[in-house]
mmCIF file of C-alpha atoms in Angstrom:
data_model
loop_
_atom_site.group_PDB
_atom_site.id
_atom_site.type_symbol
_atom_site.label_atom_id
_atom_site.label_comp_id
_atom_site.label_asym_id
_atom_site.label_seq_id
_atom_site.Cartn_x
_atom_site.Cartn_y
_atom_site.Cartn_z
ATOM 1 C CA UNK A 1 65.464 100.336 173.424
ATOM 2 C CA UNK A 2 66.589 100.736 169.846
ATOM 3 C CA UNK A 3 68.821 98.340 167.970
ATOM 4 C CA UNK A 4 70.857 99.498 164.976
ATOM 5 C CA UNK A 5 72.498 97.307 162.355
ATOM 6 C CA UNK A 6 74.750 98.768 159.684
ATOM 7 C CA UNK A 7 75.535 97.162 156.354
ATOM 8 C CA UNK A 8 76.989 98.058 152.987
ATOM 9 C CA UNK A 9 80.633 98.541 153.838
ATOM 10 C CA UNK A 10 83.443 96.939 151.892
ATOM 11 C CA UNK A 11 86.570 97.415 149.844
ATOM 12 C CA UNK A 12 86.305 99.920 147.018
ATOM 13 C CA UNK A 13 88.737 101.729 144.738
ATOM 14 C CA UNK A 14 89.294 105.437 145.049
ATOM 15 C CA UNK A 15 86.704 107.347 143.064
ATOM 16 C CA UNK A 16 84.048 104.706 143.624
ATOM 17 C CA UNK A 17 80.815 104.886 145.600
ATOM 18 C CA UNK A 18 79.151 103.043 148.430
ATOM 19 C CA UNK A 19 75.753 103.190 150.090
ATOM 20 C CA UNK A 20 75.672 102.297 153.734
ATOM 21 C CA UNK A 21 72.435 101.264 155.406
ATOM 22 C CA UNK A 22 71.376 101.405 159.027
ATOM 23 C CA UNK A 23 68.318 99.393 159.968
ATOM 24 C CA UNK A 24 66.638 100.352 163.227
ATOM 25 C CA UNK A 25 64.402 98.080 165.273
ATOM 26 C CA UNK A 26 62.741 98.207 168.655
ATOM 27 C CA UNK A 27 61.275 101.495 169.916
ATOM 28 C CA UNK A 28 61.853 103.301 166.635
ATOM 29 C CA UNK A 29 58.974 105.714 167.254
ATOM 30 C CA UNK A 30 61.201 107.453 169.791
ATOM 31 C CA UNK A 31 63.960 108.304 167.296
ATOM 32 C CA UNK A 32 64.402 112.063 166.796
ATOM 33 C CA UNK A 33 67.466 111.935 164.565
ATOM 34 C CA UNK A 34 69.971 109.533 163.127
ATOM 35 C CA UNK A 35 73.619 110.165 162.512
ATOM 36 C CA UNK A 36 76.650 108.646 160.910
ATOM 37 C CA UNK A 37 80.124 108.791 162.377
ATOM 38 C CA UNK A 38 83.398 107.216 161.382
ATOM 39 C CA UNK A 39 86.533 106.226 163.201
ATOM 40 C CA UNK A 40 89.883 105.492 161.625
ATOM 41 C CA UNK A 41 92.621 103.630 163.529
ATOM 42 C CA UNK A 42 94.267 105.884 166.089
ATOM 43 C CA UNK A 43 91.780 108.700 165.533
ATOM 44 C CA UNK A 44 88.752 110.018 167.374
ATOM 45 C CA UNK A 45 85.240 109.287 166.230
ATOM 46 C CA UNK A 46 84.290 111.848 163.585
ATOM 47 C CA UNK A 47 80.853 113.165 162.640
ATOM 48 C CA UNK A 48 79.978 112.798 158.952
ATOM 49 C CA UNK A 49 76.200 113.273 158.649
ATOM 50 C CA UNK A 50 72.912 113.515 160.530
ATOM 51 C CA UNK A 51 69.260 113.710 159.619
ATOM 52 C CA UNK A 52 66.392 114.859 161.809
ATOM 53 C CA UNK A 53 62.895 113.437 161.836
ATOM 54 C CA UNK A 54 61.792 116.421 159.717
ATOM 55 C CA UNK A 55 64.541 115.571 157.167
ATOM 56 C CA UNK A 56 66.827 118.490 157.994
ATOM 57 C CA UNK A 57 70.377 117.324 157.373
ATOM 58 C CA UNK A 58 73.778 118.222 158.775
ATOM 59 C CA UNK A 59 77.246 117.657 157.310
ATOM 60 C CA UNK A 60 80.734 118.813 158.189
ATOM 61 C CA UNK A 61 82.419 120.830 155.475
ATOM 62 C CA UNK A 62 84.964 118.034 154.977
ATOM 63 C CA UNK A 63 82.381 115.715 153.377
ATOM 64 C CA UNK A 64 79.728 118.082 152.061
ATOM 65 C CA UNK A 65 79.038 117.390 148.416
ATOM 66 C CA UNK A 66 80.268 113.805 148.560
ATOM 67 C CA UNK A 67 78.175 112.362 151.398
ATOM 68 C CA UNK A 68 74.378 112.262 151.382
ATOM 69 C CA UNK A 69 72.278 111.046 154.274
ATOM 70 C CA UNK A 70 68.679 109.997 153.832
ATOM 71 C CA UNK A 71 66.081 107.999 155.686
ATOM 72 C CA UNK A 72 63.089 105.845 154.886
ATOM 73 C CA UNK A 73 60.795 106.198 157.878
ATOM 74 C CA UNK A 74 58.526 103.412 156.668
ATOM 75 C CA UNK A 75 61.473 101.019 156.702
ATOM 76 C CA UNK A 76 63.102 102.528 159.796
ATOM 77 C CA UNK A 77 66.309 102.736 157.823
ATOM 78 C CA UNK A 78 68.884 105.461 157.326
ATOM 79 C CA UNK A 79 71.304 105.559 154.430
ATOM 80 C CA UNK A 80 74.647 107.170 153.762
ATOM 81 C CA UNK A 81 75.599 107.569 150.122
ATOM 82 C CA UNK A 82 79.316 108.177 149.701
ATOM 83 C CA UNK A 83 80.619 109.259 146.308
ATOM 84 C CA UNK A 84 84.106 109.986 145.001
ATOM 85 C CA UNK A 85 85.638 107.876 147.746
ATOM 86 C CA UNK A 86 89.145 108.735 148.872
ATOM 87 C CA UNK A 87 91.677 106.612 150.762
ATOM 88 C CA UNK A 88 91.252 108.963 153.734
ATOM 89 C CA UNK A 89 87.607 107.861 153.935
ATOM 90 C CA UNK A 90 88.833 104.479 155.168
ATOM 91 C CA UNK A 91 87.304 103.897 158.589
ATOM 92 C CA UNK A 92 84.687 102.009 160.523
ATOM 93 C CA UNK A 93 81.376 103.765 159.936
ATOM 94 C CA UNK A 94 78.879 103.826 162.780
ATOM 95 C CA UNK A 95 75.200 104.616 162.768
ATOM 96 C CA UNK A 96 73.665 106.299 165.800
ATOM 97 C CA UNK A 97 70.156 107.206 166.948
ATOM 98 C CA UNK A 98 68.977 110.030 169.185
ATOM 99 C CA UNK A 99 65.663 109.981 171.006
ATOM 100 C CA UNK A 100 65.500 113.484 172.484
ATOM 101 C CA UNK A 101 62.567 115.859 172.203
ATOM 102 C CA UNK A 102 62.771 118.999 170.099
ATOM 103 C CA UNK A 103 65.534 120.065 167.761
ATOM 104 C CA UNK A 104 67.836 122.301 169.805
ATOM 105 C CA UNK A 105 70.612 119.713 170.034
ATOM 106 C CA UNK A 106 74.160 119.348 168.779
ATOM 107 C CA UNK A 107 73.690 116.599 166.208
ATOM 108 C CA UNK A 108 77.419 116.580 165.423
ATOM 109 C CA UNK A 109 78.457 115.395 168.888
ATOM 110 C CA UNK A 110 78.698 111.665 169.632
ATOM 111 C CA UNK A 111 77.518 112.236 173.199
ATOM 112 C CA UNK A 112 74.141 113.429 171.883
ATOM 113 C CA UNK A 113 73.246 109.964 170.646
ATOM 114 C CA UNK A 114 71.641 107.264 172.737
ATOM 115 C CA UNK A 115 72.138 104.168 170.600
ATOM 116 C CA UNK A 116 74.921 102.915 168.380
ATOM 117 C CA UNK A 117 75.367 100.182 165.831
ATOM 118 C CA UNK A 118 78.319 97.818 165.700
ATOM 119 C CA UNK A 119 79.896 99.556 162.724
ATOM 120 C CA UNK A 120 80.732 98.606 159.164
ATOM 121 C CA UNK A 121 84.220 98.757 157.674
ATOM 122 C CA UNK A 122 84.869 100.910 154.626
ATOM 123 C CA UNK A 123 88.262 100.508 152.997
ATOM 124 C CA UNK A 124 89.269 102.639 150.022
ATOM 125 C CA UNK A 125 92.260 101.558 147.988
ATOM 126 C CA UNK A 126 94.334 104.031 146.003
#
């Protein structure tokens, strides 16, 4: 089992920045990749970033250039740096962990991930 705890969300003005953290505990040796998703009210959960164990990263075109995912394997923590925040970035941001073997997986799909955090709210005011 893997437990994930997100932190770093909050209220920020448009144009500002935030760094979200996701601390993993438990059987962290089994983690292949970690991802970040977000969900706004009335919308489906949306992929925003993923990072594999070998540090290969994935982003959708909608956030590329503003979002940066990173991980500190020694601390079992993943980070999501969000710059130039926009009101449409307002959502609950979730961290997820995947424990599969190999790298031939769809890291953008929520169903790929085995564990989820409770989420952290990001609110961007205009």
